């Protein structure tokens, strides 16, 4: 499997430059600027199992990006593509796993490390699904649904924020996400720590989240957060590894997976932290403002 994926990746990166590319680029340069659109087993579990490997949904190929970068007046293009997709159905269960890849970074070490991580995550998720299917007794139904994909949360001149999510349904449902935020100009991966002068931000953000939780519960009795002081499961605060991203408005968003800060029926929850609460703690206003 690993060798097959490696060969597939290498084949993808060798996509030839279309003959008509120069004409297309030249025609685009002669047009008036338009508003930029949002971009958006060999293992046989059963005779019904199906595995599709599709390299699709490419926003822009690496070959095209390189060709365009050779034209001085065209800015480099950093995009997220769907690199590979697995689809499988077996024993009343299904899995759809889309793997993103970042294209266009000059920092190839960062680009490769992120893309290798995404591929590794997808391979592990696919393995877990097939392992669970292989443990079923003859005639037994798995009743499992796994859907994994990605969302481009922010894509502007400064940053690129990407969310990878996994929705799992098996008796109950859960959502887990991971986030990466890249400084597109300096081509570095941003961490929560890197945004602040010192560790005071941990307590400040934690207290603000608790205030938001209590306010939301007071306004809507159907909302429940684990925030009561006498509750042993109560939310104590964030740490430096907390999930976060920066939204299109330049605001810091703290994200929690299902069951991390609230009962399962609340799903994954997020809190936008007011910048005025953070202003004295930020290293600068380049990202958060």
CSV table of C-alpha atoms in Angstrom, one decimal:
chain,number,residue,atom,x,y,z
A,1,UNK,CA,0.0,0.0,0.0
A,2,UNK,CA,2.8,2.5,1.0
A,3,UNK,CA,4.8,1.8,-2.2
A,4,UNK,CA,1.6,2.2,-4.3
A,5,UNK,CA,0.8,5.5,-2.7
A,6,UNK,CA,4.4,6.7,-3.1
A,7,UNK,CA,4.3,5.8,-6.8
A,8,UNK,CA,0.9,7.5,-7.2
A,9,UNK,CA,2.2,10.7,-5.6
A,10,UNK,CA,5.3,10.7,-7.9
A,11,UNK,CA,3.2,10.1,-10.9
A,12,UNK,CA,0.9,13.0,-9.9
A,13,UNK,CA,3.8,15.4,-9.5
A,14,UNK,CA,5.0,14.6,-13.0
A,15,UNK,CA,1.9,15.8,-14.7
A,16,UNK,CA,3.1,17.4,-18.0
A,17,UNK,CA,2.6,21.1,-18.6
A,18,UNK,CA,-0.3,21.5,-21.1
A,19,UNK,CA,0.7,22.7,-24.6
A,20,UNK,CA,-1.9,25.4,-24.4
A,21,UNK,CA,-0.8,26.8,-21.0
A,22,UNK,CA,1.1,29.7,-22.3
A,23,UNK,CA,-1.8,30.8,-24.5
A,24,UNK,CA,-4.2,30.5,-21.6
A,25,UNK,CA,-1.9,32.5,-19.3
A,26,UNK,CA,-1.4,35.2,-21.9
A,27,UNK,CA,-5.1,35.4,-22.5
A,28,UNK,CA,-5.7,35.7,-18.8
A,29,UNK,CA,-3.2,38.6,-18.5
A,30,UNK,CA,-5.0,40.5,-21.2
A,31,UNK,CA,-8.3,40.3,-19.4
A,32,UNK,CA,-9.6,42.8,-16.8
A,33,UNK,CA,-9.1,41.5,-13.2
A,34,UNK,CA,-12.1,39.7,-11.9
A,35,UNK,CA,-13.1,39.0,-8.3
A,36,UNK,CA,-11.3,35.8,-7.2
A,37,UNK,CA,-13.8,33.0,-6.5
A,38,UNK,CA,-13.6,31.1,-3.2
A,39,UNK,CA,-11.9,27.8,-3.7
A,40,UNK,CA,-13.5,26.2,-2.2
A,41,UNK,CA,-6.2,-3.5,-0.5
A,42,UNK,CA,-5.1,-5.3,-1.6
A,43,UNK,CA,-7.2,-6.3,1.3
A,44,UNK,CA,-10.6,-8.0,0.5
A,45,UNK,CA,-13.1,-7.5,3.3
A,46,UNK,CA,-15.9,-9.0,1.3
A,47,UNK,CA,-17.0,-9.4,-2.2
A,48,UNK,CA,-19.0,-6.2,-1.9
A,49,UNK,CA,-15.9,-4.1,-0.9
A,50,UNK,CA,-14.9,-1.4,-3.4
A,51,UNK,CA,-11.7,0.7,-3.3
A,52,UNK,CA,-11.3,3.7,-5.5
A,53,UNK,CA,-8.2,5.8,-5.6
A,54,UNK,CA,-8.9,9.0,-7.4
A,55,UNK,CA,-6.6,11.9,-7.9
A,56,UNK,CA,-9.2,14.6,-8.5
A,57,UNK,CA,-10.5,18.0,-7.4
A,58,UNK,CA,-7.2,19.7,-8.3
A,59,UNK,CA,-7.5,23.4,-7.9
A,60,UNK,CA,-4.2,23.9,-9.8
A,61,UNK,CA,-1.6,21.3,-10.7
A,62,UNK,CA,2.0,21.7,-9.5
A,63,UNK,CA,3.1,21.8,-13.2
A,64,UNK,CA,0.8,24.6,-14.0
A,65,UNK,CA,1.8,26.5,-10.8
A,66,UNK,CA,5.4,26.2,-11.8
A,67,UNK,CA,4.8,27.4,-15.3
A,68,UNK,CA,2.8,30.4,-14.1
A,69,UNK,CA,5.6,31.2,-11.5
A,70,UNK,CA,8.0,31.7,-14.4
A,71,UNK,CA,6.0,34.7,-15.5
A,72,UNK,CA,7.2,37.7,-13.4
A,73,UNK,CA,3.9,39.5,-13.1
A,74,UNK,CA,1.9,36.5,-12.0
A,75,UNK,CA,2.1,35.9,-8.2
A,76,UNK,CA,3.0,32.4,-6.9
A,77,UNK,CA,-0.1,30.3,-6.3
A,78,UNK,CA,-0.4,28.4,-3.0
A,79,UNK,CA,-3.4,26.1,-3.1
A,80,UNK,CA,-4.9,23.0,-1.5
A,81,UNK,CA,-5.8,20.1,-3.7
A,82,UNK,CA,-7.5,16.7,-3.1
A,83,UNK,CA,-4.5,14.5,-3.6
A,84,UNK,CA,-6.1,11.1,-3.1
A,85,UNK,CA,-9.5,9.8,-2.1
A,86,UNK,CA,-10.5,6.4,-0.8
A,87,UNK,CA,-14.1,5.1,-1.0
A,88,UNK,CA,-15.2,1.8,0.4
A,89,UNK,CA,-18.5,0.1,1.2
A,90,UNK,CA,-18.7,-3.2,3.0
A,91,UNK,CA,-20.9,-5.1,5.6
A,92,UNK,CA,-23.4,-2.2,5.9
A,93,UNK,CA,-20.5,0.2,6.5
A,94,UNK,CA,-18.8,2.9,4.5
A,95,UNK,CA,-15.7,5.0,4.5
A,96,UNK,CA,-14.9,8.1,2.4
A,97,UNK,CA,-11.5,9.5,3.1
A,98,UNK,CA,-10.2,12.5,1.2
A,99,UNK,CA,-6.5,13.5,1.6
A,100,UNK,CA,-5.5,17.1,1.0
A,101,UNK,CA,-2.2,18.3,-0.2
A,102,UNK,CA,-0.7,21.8,-0.3
A,103,UNK,CA,0.8,22.9,-3.6
A,104,UNK,CA,2.9,25.9,-4.5
A,105,UNK,CA,5.1,26.5,-1.4
A,106,UNK,CA,8.8,27.4,-2.2
A,107,UNK,CA,9.6,25.9,1.3
A,108,UNK,CA,9.5,22.3,0.1
A,109,UNK,CA,10.5,21.0,3.5
A,110,UNK,CA,7.3,22.5,5.0
A,111,UNK,CA,5.2,21.4,2.0
A,112,UNK,CA,6.4,17.9,2.1
A,113,UNK,CA,6.1,17.5,5.9
A,114,UNK,CA,2.5,18.7,5.8
A,115,UNK,CA,1.6,16.5,2.9
A,116,UNK,CA,3.3,13.5,4.3
A,117,UNK,CA,1.4,14.1,7.6
A,118,UNK,CA,-1.9,14.3,5.8
A,119,UNK,CA,-1.3,11.1,3.8
A,120,UNK,CA,-0.2,9.3,7.0
A,121,UNK,CA,-3.3,10.3,8.8
A,122,UNK,CA,-5.5,9.1,6.0
A,123,UNK,CA,-3.7,5.8,5.7
A,124,UNK,CA,-4.1,5.2,9.4
A,125,UNK,CA,-7.8,6.0,9.3
A,126,UNK,CA,-8.3,3.7,6.3
A,127,UNK,CA,-6.4,0.9,8.2
A,128,UNK,CA,-8.5,1.3,11.3
A,129,UNK,CA,-11.7,1.0,9.1
A,130,UNK,CA,-10.5,-2.1,7.3
A,131,UNK,CA,-9.2,-3.7,10.5
A,132,UNK,CA,-12.6,-3.2,12.1
A,133,UNK,CA,-14.3,-4.8,9.1
A,134,UNK,CA,-11.9,-7.8,9.1
A,135,UNK,CA,-12.9,-8.5,12.8
A,136,UNK,CA,-16.6,-9.0,11.9
A,137,UNK,CA,-18.0,-12.5,12.0
A,138,UNK,CA,-19.6,-13.9,8.9
A,139,UNK,CA,-22.9,-12.2,8.3
A,140,UNK,CA,-22.3,-9.6,10.9
A,141,UNK,CA,-23.0,-6.0,10.0
A,142,UNK,CA,-20.5,-3.3,11.0
A,143,UNK,CA,-22.9,-0.3,11.0
A,144,UNK,CA,-20.0,2.1,10.8
A,145,UNK,CA,-19.8,5.3,8.8
A,146,UNK,CA,-16.5,7.2,8.5
A,147,UNK,CA,-16.2,10.4,6.5
A,148,UNK,CA,-12.9,12.3,6.4
A,149,UNK,CA,-12.1,15.4,4.5
A,150,UNK,CA,-10.9,19.0,4.7
A,151,UNK,CA,-12.1,22.6,4.6
A,152,UNK,CA,-10.2,25.7,3.6
A,153,UNK,CA,-11.1,28.0,6.4
A,154,UNK,CA,-9.0,31.0,5.4
A,155,UNK,CA,-7.1,31.8,2.2
A,156,UNK,CA,-5.9,35.4,1.9
A,157,UNK,CA,-2.6,37.2,1.1
A,158,UNK,CA,-1.2,36.4,4.5
A,159,UNK,CA,-2.4,33.1,5.8
A,160,UNK,CA,-3.8,29.7,4.8
A,161,UNK,CA,-5.9,27.8,7.4
A,162,UNK,CA,-6.9,24.2,6.7
A,163,UNK,CA,-9.1,22.0,8.7
A,164,UNK,CA,-9.0,18.2,8.4
A,165,UNK,CA,-12.0,16.5,9.9
A,166,UNK,CA,-13.3,13.0,10.6
A,167,UNK,CA,-17.0,12.3,11.3
A,168,UNK,CA,-17.6,8.8,12.7
A,169,UNK,CA,-21.0,7.3,13.3
A,170,UNK,CA,-21.2,4.0,15.3
A,171,UNK,CA,-24.1,3.9,17.7
A,172,UNK,CA,-23.2,7.5,18.5
A,173,UNK,CA,-21.5,10.2,16.4
A,174,UNK,CA,-18.3,12.1,17.0
A,175,UNK,CA,-16.3,14.7,15.1
A,176,UNK,CA,-12.5,15.2,15.4
A,177,UNK,CA,-10.5,17.9,13.6
A,178,UNK,CA,-7.0,19.1,13.2
A,179,UNK,CA,-5.9,22.5,12.0
A,180,UNK,CA,-2.9,23.9,10.2
A,181,UNK,CA,-2.3,27.6,9.7
A,182,UNK,CA,0.5,28.7,7.3
A,183,UNK,CA,2.1,32.1,7.0
A,184,UNK,CA,2.0,32.3,3.2
A,185,UNK,CA,4.5,35.1,2.9
A,186,UNK,CA,7.2,33.7,5.2
A,187,UNK,CA,6.2,30.1,4.5
A,188,UNK,CA,6.2,28.9,8.1
A,189,UNK,CA,3.7,26.9,10.1
A,190,UNK,CA,2.1,29.0,12.9
A,191,UNK,CA,1.7,27.6,16.4
A,192,UNK,CA,-0.4,29.0,19.2
A,193,UNK,CA,2.7,29.9,21.2
A,194,UNK,CA,4.3,31.8,18.2
A,195,UNK,CA,1.4,34.3,18.3
A,196,UNK,CA,2.0,35.5,21.8
A,197,UNK,CA,4.8,37.2,23.8
A,198,UNK,CA,4.5,34.8,26.8
A,199,UNK,CA,2.3,32.1,28.3
A,200,UNK,CA,-0.1,34.5,29.9
A,201,UNK,CA,-2.4,34.0,26.9
A,202,UNK,CA,-3.3,30.5,28.2
A,203,UNK,CA,-5.1,31.8,31.2
A,204,UNK,CA,-6.6,34.8,29.4
A,205,UNK,CA,-8.1,32.7,26.6
A,206,UNK,CA,-9.3,30.0,29.0
A,207,UNK,CA,-11.1,32.5,31.2
A,208,UNK,CA,-12.7,34.1,28.1
A,209,UNK,CA,-13.9,30.7,26.9
A,210,UNK,CA,-15.4,30.0,30.3
A,211,UNK,CA,-17.3,33.3,30.2
A,212,UNK,CA,-18.6,32.5,26.7
A,213,UNK,CA,-19.7,29.1,27.8
A,214,UNK,CA,-21.7,30.4,30.8
A,215,UNK,CA,-23.2,33.2,28.8
A,216,UNK,CA,-24.4,30.9,26.1
A,217,UNK,CA,-25.9,28.5,28.6
A,218,UNK,CA,-27.7,31.4,30.3
A,219,UNK,CA,-29.1,32.5,26.9
A,220,UNK,CA,-30.0,29.0,25.6
A,221,UNK,CA,-31.0,26.3,28.1
A,222,UNK,CA,-30.4,23.6,25.4
A,223,UNK,CA,-26.7,24.4,25.4
A,224,UNK,CA,-24.5,22.6,28.0
A,225,UNK,CA,-20.8,23.0,28.5
A,226,UNK,CA,-18.7,21.3,31.1
A,227,UNK,CA,-17.7,24.5,32.9
A,228,UNK,CA,-19.1,24.2,36.4
A,229,UNK,CA,-16.4,24.4,39.1
A,230,UNK,CA,-17.6,21.4,41.1
A,231,UNK,CA,-17.8,19.1,38.1
A,232,UNK,CA,-14.8,16.8,37.8
A,233,UNK,CA,-15.2,16.8,34.0
A,234,UNK,CA,-15.2,20.6,33.9
A,235,UNK,CA,-13.2,22.5,31.3
A,236,UNK,CA,-10.1,23.6,33.1
A,237,UNK,CA,-8.4,25.5,30.3
A,238,UNK,CA,-6.4,25.3,27.1
A,239,UNK,CA,-2.8,24.3,26.6
A,240,UNK,CA,-0.2,25.1,24.0
A,241,UNK,CA,-1.4,22.2,21.8
A,242,UNK,CA,-5.0,23.4,21.7
A,243,UNK,CA,-6.7,23.3,18.3
A,244,UNK,CA,-7.0,26.8,16.7
A,245,UNK,CA,-7.2,28.7,13.5
A,246,UNK,CA,-7.4,32.3,12.3
A,247,UNK,CA,-10.6,33.1,10.4
A,248,UNK,CA,-11.1,35.4,7.4
A,249,UNK,CA,-11.8,38.3,9.8
A,250,UNK,CA,-8.4,37.9,11.4
A,251,UNK,CA,-9.8,36.6,14.7
A,252,UNK,CA,-8.4,33.7,16.7
A,253,UNK,CA,-10.8,30.7,16.9
A,254,UNK,CA,-10.3,28.0,19.6
A,255,UNK,CA,-11.8,24.7,18.5
A,256,UNK,CA,-12.8,21.6,20.5
A,257,UNK,CA,-13.6,18.1,19.2
A,258,UNK,CA,-16.8,16.3,20.3
A,259,UNK,CA,-16.8,15.5,24.0
A,260,UNK,CA,-13.8,17.7,24.8
A,261,UNK,CA,-15.8,20.6,26.3
A,262,UNK,CA,-19.4,19.6,26.0
A,263,UNK,CA,-21.7,16.5,25.8
A,264,UNK,CA,-21.7,14.6,22.5
A,265,UNK,CA,-25.0,16.1,21.2
A,266,UNK,CA,-23.3,19.5,21.1
A,267,UNK,CA,-20.8,18.2,18.6
A,268,UNK,CA,-17.6,20.0,17.9
A,269,UNK,CA,-17.7,23.5,19.3
A,270,UNK,CA,-15.7,26.7,18.6
A,271,UNK,CA,-15.1,30.0,20.4
A,272,UNK,CA,-14.0,33.3,18.7
A,273,UNK,CA,-11.7,35.1,21.1
A,274,UNK,CA,-12.2,38.9,21.0
A,275,UNK,CA,-9.0,40.6,19.8
A,276,UNK,CA,-9.3,43.3,22.5
A,277,UNK,CA,-8.8,40.6,25.1
A,278,UNK,CA,-5.6,39.5,23.4
A,279,UNK,CA,-4.1,42.8,22.1
A,280,UNK,CA,-1.6,43.3,24.9
A,281,UNK,CA,-0.4,39.7,24.6
A,282,UNK,CA,0.1,39.4,20.9
A,283,UNK,CA,3.5,39.6,19.3
A,284,UNK,CA,2.0,41.7,16.5
A,285,UNK,CA,-1.2,42.4,14.6
A,286,UNK,CA,0.0,40.7,11.3
A,287,UNK,CA,-2.3,37.7,11.8
A,288,UNK,CA,-4.8,38.6,14.5
A,289,UNK,CA,-6.4,42.0,14.5
